[in-house]
Each structure stands twice: as C-alpha cells, then as structure tokens.
mmCIF file of C-alpha atoms in Angstrom:
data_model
loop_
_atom_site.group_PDB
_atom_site.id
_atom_site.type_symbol
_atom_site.label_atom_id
_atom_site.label_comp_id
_atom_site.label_asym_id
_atom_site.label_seq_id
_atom_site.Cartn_x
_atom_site.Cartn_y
_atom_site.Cartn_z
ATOM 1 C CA UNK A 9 88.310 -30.932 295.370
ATOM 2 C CA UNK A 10 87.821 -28.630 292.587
ATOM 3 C CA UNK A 11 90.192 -27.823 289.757
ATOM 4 C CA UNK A 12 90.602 -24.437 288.808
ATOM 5 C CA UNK A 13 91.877 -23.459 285.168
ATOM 6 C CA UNK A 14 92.049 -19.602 284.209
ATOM 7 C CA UNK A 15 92.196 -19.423 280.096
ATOM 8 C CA UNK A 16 93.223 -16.626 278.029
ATOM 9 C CA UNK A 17 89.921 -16.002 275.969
ATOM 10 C CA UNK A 18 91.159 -14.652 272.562
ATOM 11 C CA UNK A 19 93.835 -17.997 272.597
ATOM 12 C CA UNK A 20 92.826 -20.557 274.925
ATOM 13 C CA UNK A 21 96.304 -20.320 276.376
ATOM 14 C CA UNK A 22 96.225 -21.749 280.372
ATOM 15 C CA UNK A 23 97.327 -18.669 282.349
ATOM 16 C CA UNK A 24 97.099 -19.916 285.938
ATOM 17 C CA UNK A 25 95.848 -23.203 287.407
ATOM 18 C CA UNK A 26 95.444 -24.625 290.846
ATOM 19 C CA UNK A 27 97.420 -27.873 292.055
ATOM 20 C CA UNK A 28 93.802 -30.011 291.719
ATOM 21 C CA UNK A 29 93.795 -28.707 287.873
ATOM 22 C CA UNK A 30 97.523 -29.854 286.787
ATOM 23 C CA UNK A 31 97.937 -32.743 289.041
ATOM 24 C CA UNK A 32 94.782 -34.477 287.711
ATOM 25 C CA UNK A 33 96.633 -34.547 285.059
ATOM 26 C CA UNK A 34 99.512 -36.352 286.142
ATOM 27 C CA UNK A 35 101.851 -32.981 286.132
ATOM 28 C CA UNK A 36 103.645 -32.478 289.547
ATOM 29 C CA UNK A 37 103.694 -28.109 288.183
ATOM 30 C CA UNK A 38 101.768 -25.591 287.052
ATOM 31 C CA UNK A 39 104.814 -25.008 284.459
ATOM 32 C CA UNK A 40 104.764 -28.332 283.281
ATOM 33 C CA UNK A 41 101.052 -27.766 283.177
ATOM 34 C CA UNK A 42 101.071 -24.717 280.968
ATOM 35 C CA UNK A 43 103.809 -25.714 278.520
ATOM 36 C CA UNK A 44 102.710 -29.197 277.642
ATOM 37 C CA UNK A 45 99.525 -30.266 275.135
ATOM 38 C CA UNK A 46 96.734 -31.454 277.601
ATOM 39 C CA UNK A 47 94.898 -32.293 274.886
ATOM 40 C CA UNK A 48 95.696 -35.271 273.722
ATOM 41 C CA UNK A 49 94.011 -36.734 270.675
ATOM 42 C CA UNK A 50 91.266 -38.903 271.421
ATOM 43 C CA UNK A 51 89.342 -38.206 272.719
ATOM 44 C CA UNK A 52 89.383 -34.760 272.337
ATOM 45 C CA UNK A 53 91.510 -31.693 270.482
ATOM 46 C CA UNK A 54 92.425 -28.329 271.457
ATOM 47 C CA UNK A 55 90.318 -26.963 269.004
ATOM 48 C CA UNK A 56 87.113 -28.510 270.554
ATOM 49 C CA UNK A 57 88.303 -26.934 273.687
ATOM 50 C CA UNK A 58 88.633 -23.680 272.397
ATOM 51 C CA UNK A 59 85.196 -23.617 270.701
ATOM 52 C CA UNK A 60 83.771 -24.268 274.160
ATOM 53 C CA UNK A 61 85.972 -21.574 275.565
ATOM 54 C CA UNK A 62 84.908 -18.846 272.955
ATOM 55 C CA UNK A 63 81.482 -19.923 273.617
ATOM 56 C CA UNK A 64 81.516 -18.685 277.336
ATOM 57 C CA UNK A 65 83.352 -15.617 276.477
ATOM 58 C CA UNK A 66 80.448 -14.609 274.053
ATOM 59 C CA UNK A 67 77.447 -16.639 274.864
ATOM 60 C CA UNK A 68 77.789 -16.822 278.445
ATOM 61 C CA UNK A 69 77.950 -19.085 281.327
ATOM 62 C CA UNK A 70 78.987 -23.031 279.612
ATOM 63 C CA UNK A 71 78.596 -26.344 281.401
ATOM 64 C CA UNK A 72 79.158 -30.126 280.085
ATOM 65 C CA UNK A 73 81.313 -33.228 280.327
ATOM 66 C CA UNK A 74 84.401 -33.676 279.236
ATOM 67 C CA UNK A 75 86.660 -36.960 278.818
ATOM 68 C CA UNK A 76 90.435 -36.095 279.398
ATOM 69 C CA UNK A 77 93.519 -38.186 279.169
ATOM 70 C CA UNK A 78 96.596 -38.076 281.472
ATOM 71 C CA UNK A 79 100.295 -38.251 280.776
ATOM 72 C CA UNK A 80 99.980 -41.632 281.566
ATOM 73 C CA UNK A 81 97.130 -42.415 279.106
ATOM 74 C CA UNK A 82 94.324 -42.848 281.871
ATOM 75 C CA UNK A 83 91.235 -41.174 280.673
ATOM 76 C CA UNK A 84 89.060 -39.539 283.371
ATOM 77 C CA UNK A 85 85.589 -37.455 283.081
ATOM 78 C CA UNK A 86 85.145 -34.166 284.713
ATOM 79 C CA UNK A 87 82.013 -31.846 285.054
ATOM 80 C CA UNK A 88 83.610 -28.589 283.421
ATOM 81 C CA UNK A 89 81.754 -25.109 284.191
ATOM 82 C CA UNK A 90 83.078 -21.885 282.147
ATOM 83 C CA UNK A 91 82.410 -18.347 283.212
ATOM 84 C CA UNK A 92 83.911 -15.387 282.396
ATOM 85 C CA UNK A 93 85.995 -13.547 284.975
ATOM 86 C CA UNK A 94 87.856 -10.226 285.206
ATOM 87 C CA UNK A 95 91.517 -10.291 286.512
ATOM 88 C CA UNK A 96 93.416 -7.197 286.863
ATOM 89 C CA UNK A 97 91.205 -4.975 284.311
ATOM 90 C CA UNK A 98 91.838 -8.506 281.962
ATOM 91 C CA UNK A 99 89.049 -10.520 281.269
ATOM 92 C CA UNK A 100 89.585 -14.408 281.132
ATOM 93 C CA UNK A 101 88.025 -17.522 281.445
ATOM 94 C CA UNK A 102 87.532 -19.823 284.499
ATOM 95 C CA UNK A 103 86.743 -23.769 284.283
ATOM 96 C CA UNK A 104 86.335 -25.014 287.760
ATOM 97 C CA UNK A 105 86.418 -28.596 286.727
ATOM 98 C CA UNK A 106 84.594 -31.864 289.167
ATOM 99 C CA UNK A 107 86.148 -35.379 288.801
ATOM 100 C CA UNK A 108 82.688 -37.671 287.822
ATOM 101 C CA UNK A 109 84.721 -41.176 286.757
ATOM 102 C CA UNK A 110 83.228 -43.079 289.144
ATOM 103 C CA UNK A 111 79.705 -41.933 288.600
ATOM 104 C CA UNK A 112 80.173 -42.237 284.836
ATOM 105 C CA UNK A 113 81.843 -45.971 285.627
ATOM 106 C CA UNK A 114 78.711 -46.787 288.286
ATOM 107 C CA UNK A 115 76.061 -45.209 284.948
ATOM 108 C CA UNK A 116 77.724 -47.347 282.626
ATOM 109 C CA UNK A 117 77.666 -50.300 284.892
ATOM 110 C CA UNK A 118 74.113 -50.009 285.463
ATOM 111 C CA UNK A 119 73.247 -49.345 282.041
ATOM 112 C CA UNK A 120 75.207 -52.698 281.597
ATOM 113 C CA UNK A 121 73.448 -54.715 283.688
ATOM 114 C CA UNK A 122 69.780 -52.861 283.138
ATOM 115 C CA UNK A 123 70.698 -54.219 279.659
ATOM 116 C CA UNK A 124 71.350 -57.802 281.254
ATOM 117 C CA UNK A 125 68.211 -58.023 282.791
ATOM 118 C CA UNK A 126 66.106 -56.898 280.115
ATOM 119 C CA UNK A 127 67.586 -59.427 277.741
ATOM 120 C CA UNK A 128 66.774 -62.267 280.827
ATOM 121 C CA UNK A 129 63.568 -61.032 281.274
ATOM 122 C CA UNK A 130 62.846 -60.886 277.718
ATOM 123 C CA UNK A 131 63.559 -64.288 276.974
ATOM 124 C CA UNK A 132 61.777 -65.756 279.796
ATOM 125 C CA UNK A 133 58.960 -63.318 278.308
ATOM 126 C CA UNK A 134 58.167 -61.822 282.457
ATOM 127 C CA UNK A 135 56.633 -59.288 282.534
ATOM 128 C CA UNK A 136 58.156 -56.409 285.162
ATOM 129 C CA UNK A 137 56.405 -54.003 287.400
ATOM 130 C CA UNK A 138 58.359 -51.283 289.332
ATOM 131 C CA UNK A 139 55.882 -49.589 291.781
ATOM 132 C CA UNK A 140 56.292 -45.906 293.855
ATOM 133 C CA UNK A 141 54.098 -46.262 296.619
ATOM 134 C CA UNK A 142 54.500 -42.696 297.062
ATOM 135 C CA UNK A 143 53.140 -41.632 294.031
ATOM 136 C CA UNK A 144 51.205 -45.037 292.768
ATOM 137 C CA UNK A 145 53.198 -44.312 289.447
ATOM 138 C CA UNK A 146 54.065 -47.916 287.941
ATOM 139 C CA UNK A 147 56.691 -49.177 285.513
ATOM 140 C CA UNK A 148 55.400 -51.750 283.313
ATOM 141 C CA UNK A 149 57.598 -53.756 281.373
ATOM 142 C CA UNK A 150 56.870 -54.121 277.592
ATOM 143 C CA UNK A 151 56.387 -57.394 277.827
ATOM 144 C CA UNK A 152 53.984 -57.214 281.070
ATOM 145 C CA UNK A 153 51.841 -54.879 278.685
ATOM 146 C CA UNK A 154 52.410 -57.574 275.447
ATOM 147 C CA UNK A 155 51.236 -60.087 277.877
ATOM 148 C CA UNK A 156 47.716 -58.257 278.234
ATOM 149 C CA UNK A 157 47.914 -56.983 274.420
ATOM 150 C CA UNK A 158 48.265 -53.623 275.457
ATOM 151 C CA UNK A 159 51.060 -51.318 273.511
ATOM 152 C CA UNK A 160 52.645 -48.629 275.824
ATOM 153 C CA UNK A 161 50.353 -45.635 274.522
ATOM 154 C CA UNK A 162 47.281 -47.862 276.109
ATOM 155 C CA UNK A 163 48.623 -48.813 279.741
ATOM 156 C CA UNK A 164 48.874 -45.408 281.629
ATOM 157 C CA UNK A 165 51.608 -45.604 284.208
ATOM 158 C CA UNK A 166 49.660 -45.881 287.100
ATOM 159 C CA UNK A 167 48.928 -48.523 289.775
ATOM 160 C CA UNK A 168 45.436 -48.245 289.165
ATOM 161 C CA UNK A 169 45.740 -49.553 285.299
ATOM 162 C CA UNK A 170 46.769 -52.783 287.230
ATOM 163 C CA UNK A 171 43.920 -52.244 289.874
ATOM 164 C CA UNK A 172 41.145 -52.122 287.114
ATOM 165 C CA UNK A 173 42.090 -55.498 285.456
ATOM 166 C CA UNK A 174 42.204 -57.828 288.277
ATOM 167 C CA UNK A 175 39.389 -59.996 288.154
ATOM 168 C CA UNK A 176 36.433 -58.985 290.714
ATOM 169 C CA UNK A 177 36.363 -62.387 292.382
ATOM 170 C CA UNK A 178 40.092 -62.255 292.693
ATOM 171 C CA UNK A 179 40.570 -58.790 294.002
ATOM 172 C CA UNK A 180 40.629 -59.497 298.060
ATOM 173 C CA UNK A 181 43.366 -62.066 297.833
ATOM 174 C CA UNK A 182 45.321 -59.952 295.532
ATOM 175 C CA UNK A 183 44.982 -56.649 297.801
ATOM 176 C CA UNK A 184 46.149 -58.908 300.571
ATOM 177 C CA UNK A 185 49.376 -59.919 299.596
ATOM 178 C CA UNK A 186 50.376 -56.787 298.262
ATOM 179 C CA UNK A 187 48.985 -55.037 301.334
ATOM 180 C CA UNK A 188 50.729 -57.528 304.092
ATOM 181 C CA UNK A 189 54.216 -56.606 302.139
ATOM 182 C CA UNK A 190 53.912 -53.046 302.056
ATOM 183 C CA UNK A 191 53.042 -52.861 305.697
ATOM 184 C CA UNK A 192 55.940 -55.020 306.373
ATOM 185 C CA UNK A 193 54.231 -58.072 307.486
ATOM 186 C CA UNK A 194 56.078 -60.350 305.083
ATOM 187 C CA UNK A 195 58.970 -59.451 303.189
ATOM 188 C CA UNK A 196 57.748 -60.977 299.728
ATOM 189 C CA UNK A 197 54.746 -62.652 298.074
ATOM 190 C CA UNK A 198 53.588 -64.645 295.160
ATOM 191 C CA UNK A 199 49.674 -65.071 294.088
ATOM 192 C CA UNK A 200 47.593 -66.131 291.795
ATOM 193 C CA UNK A 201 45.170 -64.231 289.813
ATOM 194 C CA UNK A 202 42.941 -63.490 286.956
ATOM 195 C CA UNK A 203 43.845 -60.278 285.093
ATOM 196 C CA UNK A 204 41.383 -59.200 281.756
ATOM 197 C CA UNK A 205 43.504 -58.356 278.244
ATOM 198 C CA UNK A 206 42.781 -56.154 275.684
ATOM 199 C CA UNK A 207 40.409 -58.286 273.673
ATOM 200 C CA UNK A 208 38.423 -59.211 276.857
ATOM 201 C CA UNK A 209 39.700 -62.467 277.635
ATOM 202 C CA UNK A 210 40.909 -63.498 280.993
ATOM 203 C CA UNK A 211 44.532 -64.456 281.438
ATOM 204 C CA UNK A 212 45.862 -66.191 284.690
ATOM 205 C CA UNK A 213 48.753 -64.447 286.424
ATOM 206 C CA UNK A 214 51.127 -65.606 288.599
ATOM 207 C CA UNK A 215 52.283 -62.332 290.274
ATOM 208 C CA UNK A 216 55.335 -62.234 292.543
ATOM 209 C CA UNK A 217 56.837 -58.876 294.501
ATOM 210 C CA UNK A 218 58.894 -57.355 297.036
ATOM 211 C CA UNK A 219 59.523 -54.260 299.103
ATOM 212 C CA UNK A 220 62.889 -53.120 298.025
ATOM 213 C CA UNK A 221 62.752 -49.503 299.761
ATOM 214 C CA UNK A 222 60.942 -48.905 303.341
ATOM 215 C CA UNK A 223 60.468 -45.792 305.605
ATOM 216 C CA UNK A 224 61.459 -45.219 308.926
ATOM 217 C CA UNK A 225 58.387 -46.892 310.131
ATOM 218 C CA UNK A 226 58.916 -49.896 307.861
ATOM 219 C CA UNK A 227 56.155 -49.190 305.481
ATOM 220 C CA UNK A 228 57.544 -50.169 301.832
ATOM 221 C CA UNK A 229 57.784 -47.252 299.659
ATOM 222 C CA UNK A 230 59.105 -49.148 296.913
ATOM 223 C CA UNK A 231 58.160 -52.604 295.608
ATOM 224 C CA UNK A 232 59.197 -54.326 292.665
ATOM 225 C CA UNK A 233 58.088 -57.843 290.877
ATOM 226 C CA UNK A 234 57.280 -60.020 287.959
ATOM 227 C CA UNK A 235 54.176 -61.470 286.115
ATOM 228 C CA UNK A 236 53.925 -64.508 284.558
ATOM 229 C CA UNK A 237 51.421 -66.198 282.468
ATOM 230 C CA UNK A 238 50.636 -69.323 283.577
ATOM 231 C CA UNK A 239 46.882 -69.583 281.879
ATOM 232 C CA UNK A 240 48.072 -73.111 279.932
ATOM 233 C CA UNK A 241 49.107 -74.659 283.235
ATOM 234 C CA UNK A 242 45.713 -73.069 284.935
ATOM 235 C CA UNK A 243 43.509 -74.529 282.108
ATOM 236 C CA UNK A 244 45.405 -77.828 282.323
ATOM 237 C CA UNK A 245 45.236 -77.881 285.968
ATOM 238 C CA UNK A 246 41.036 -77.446 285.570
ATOM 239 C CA UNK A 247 40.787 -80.413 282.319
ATOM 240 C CA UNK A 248 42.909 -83.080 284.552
ATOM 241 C CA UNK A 249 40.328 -82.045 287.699
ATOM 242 C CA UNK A 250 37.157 -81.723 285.361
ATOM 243 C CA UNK A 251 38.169 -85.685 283.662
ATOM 244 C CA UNK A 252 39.096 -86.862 287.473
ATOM 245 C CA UNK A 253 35.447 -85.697 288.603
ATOM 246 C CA UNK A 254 33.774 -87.768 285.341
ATOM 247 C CA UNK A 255 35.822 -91.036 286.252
ATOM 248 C CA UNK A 256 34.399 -90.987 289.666
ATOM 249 C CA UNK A 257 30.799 -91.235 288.067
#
C-alpha cells in the first residue's frame, strides 16, 4: 500500500492524509495525525522535511529515502516521492510514501555478510572469481589479481583476461571442467593449472567453481569460485619425485 500525505507548501502543515500515511505511524486518525510532531528528533527534524518540501514546490518533482520513527519509537524507511498538485484552485504538495524496511534490513544484511566474506577470504588470501556467462564479464577478487601481480587497472573484467593466462599445455583440461559444469554435467569442479603472472613466471592454481544460477534448459548462467596458489606444494610435490627417481639409480 501506498501512503498518501497532502502538505501545505508555504508551511509544511499536513492537510489531508490517507489511513496507510497516519497509521504507519502508529496513529489510529488522521486528527491525531495532523496535530501531533511526526518528526521526531533523530533521525530527522521538521525543518529537514520542509526543505525537501519547498524543494518540490520550486524545483520540481523530489524523490529519496527517508528514516521515520513511530509513536512507539520503531524507526522504519520509506521511498518518499513529492510532486506538486492543485486542489480546489490551491496548490499543495503530495508525498506518496513506499515502506522499504525490509529491503534496507536485507541491503544491510548483505552488506554485512559481503563484509564477512571478504575478511575470510582475505585472510586465507583466495582469490574470488564471479563469472556472467551471459556477458563473459568476470569479477576478480583483489587478491585473485595480487596473486598474479596484477593491480585492478591491469586485469580487464573479462573472462578472456583469465582465458589468456592459462598455460597452453594446460588449457584442454581447464576448458573441460569449466565446460562439463556450465552444461550441467557436474554440479562443481576443482583443477589444477598453470596460470602466467605479471613478471612472466608461472604460478600453479588450484581453481575450484560452481554454477550458482541455470536457465530453463539447465545451462549455468552464473558460476562462481576460488583460486588458490598452491605453486610451493606443486614444486615440493616435483623435488620429493625428482630425489625418489635419483635413489632408484
């Protein structure tokens, strides 16, 4: 539902209201509504409001968010839209008003925990990738770039900076896995690959993903997944092997 408040726009007075206005409010009358302070300092004061209100009646059309307390001190977000309006020969101003708490709640709770899992992620030093199969644009953590030496400025957003790094001898494998997920063949993968840094050097991967978003047909549109360096354990997979081979001699 959408609340409905009609302002005076020389005083900011409330001349009319509908029931979704007032009773978000906690008021159980448009009376009570009118005669009482509705804004309640914090998080906001009536001057504020009236700023915003003046603003429509000159500027024009006005739209932002606003944080409102009840009678019962619970505060509550609403979209808030101002637009001049004529009413018998009188010109006023309308906000039509949207309750958005729970999307604000579900941003702040996701800003929350995408602050959670970067802090994880950057002390385990993974690097993230976030692919749209769609459009082949790629998300790549800082720390997948800082793994390669790359700043953010160097590693275009694109599935084909990953492409052009993976070691030549490597490639098939790698195209593979990723290819068997997004066609729905397996639900996940993990492999092992060669990938060249900035300086030229090669750095072994261990590269692990998931479809997280399919089509109708199944085909992944969305897959997401970590890198991790595991070049020390490589190279000291390849010394205990090369010293095994000499003690056989």
């Amino acid at each position: 539902p959408i609340g409905i408040q009609i302002h005076d726009k020389d005083s900011g007075e409330i001349v009319d209201a509908n029931p979704k206005a007032y009773t978000s409010f906690g008021f159980s009358s448009l009376e009570d509504f009118k005669s009482r302070d509705i804004f309640i300092e914090p998080p906001y004061s009536f001057n504020e409001a009236f700023a915003w209100i003046r603003k429509a009646a000159t500027e024009g059309p006005q739209q932002f968010e606003w944080l409102n307390r009840d009678i019962y001190g619970q505060y509550f977000w609403e979209q808030v839209r101002l637009v001049t309006i004529t009413i018998n020969g009188v010109e006023r101003v309308m906000a039509t008003t949207i309750d958005i708490t729970e999307l604000k709640q579900t941003e702040k709770a996701l800003r929350k925990s995408e602050e959670r899992f970067r802090l994880v992620m950057d002390a385990t030093n993974e690097g993230i990738w976030d692919w749209d199969i769609r459009t082949d644009e790629v998300y790549y953590s800082p720390n997948y770039r800082k793994m390669l030496g790359y700043d953010a400025t160097e590693f275009p957003a694109h599935v084909q900076t990953w492409l052009n790094l993976v070691h030549p001898e490597d490639k098939e494998k790698v195209y593979k896995a990723n290819s068997d997920c997004i066609e729905n063949l397996t639900k996940s993968f993990s492999v092992e690959f060669r990938m060249q840094t900035k300086n030229g050097d090669w750095k072994w991967i261990m590269g692990r993903g998931s479809a997280v978003e399919r089509d109708r047909s199944g085909r992944a549109t969305r897959m997401v997944g970590t890198h991790s360096d595991i070049t020390e354990r490589r190279q000291m997979e390849e010394t205990i092997a090369y010293e095994r081979d000499l003690s056989n001699y």
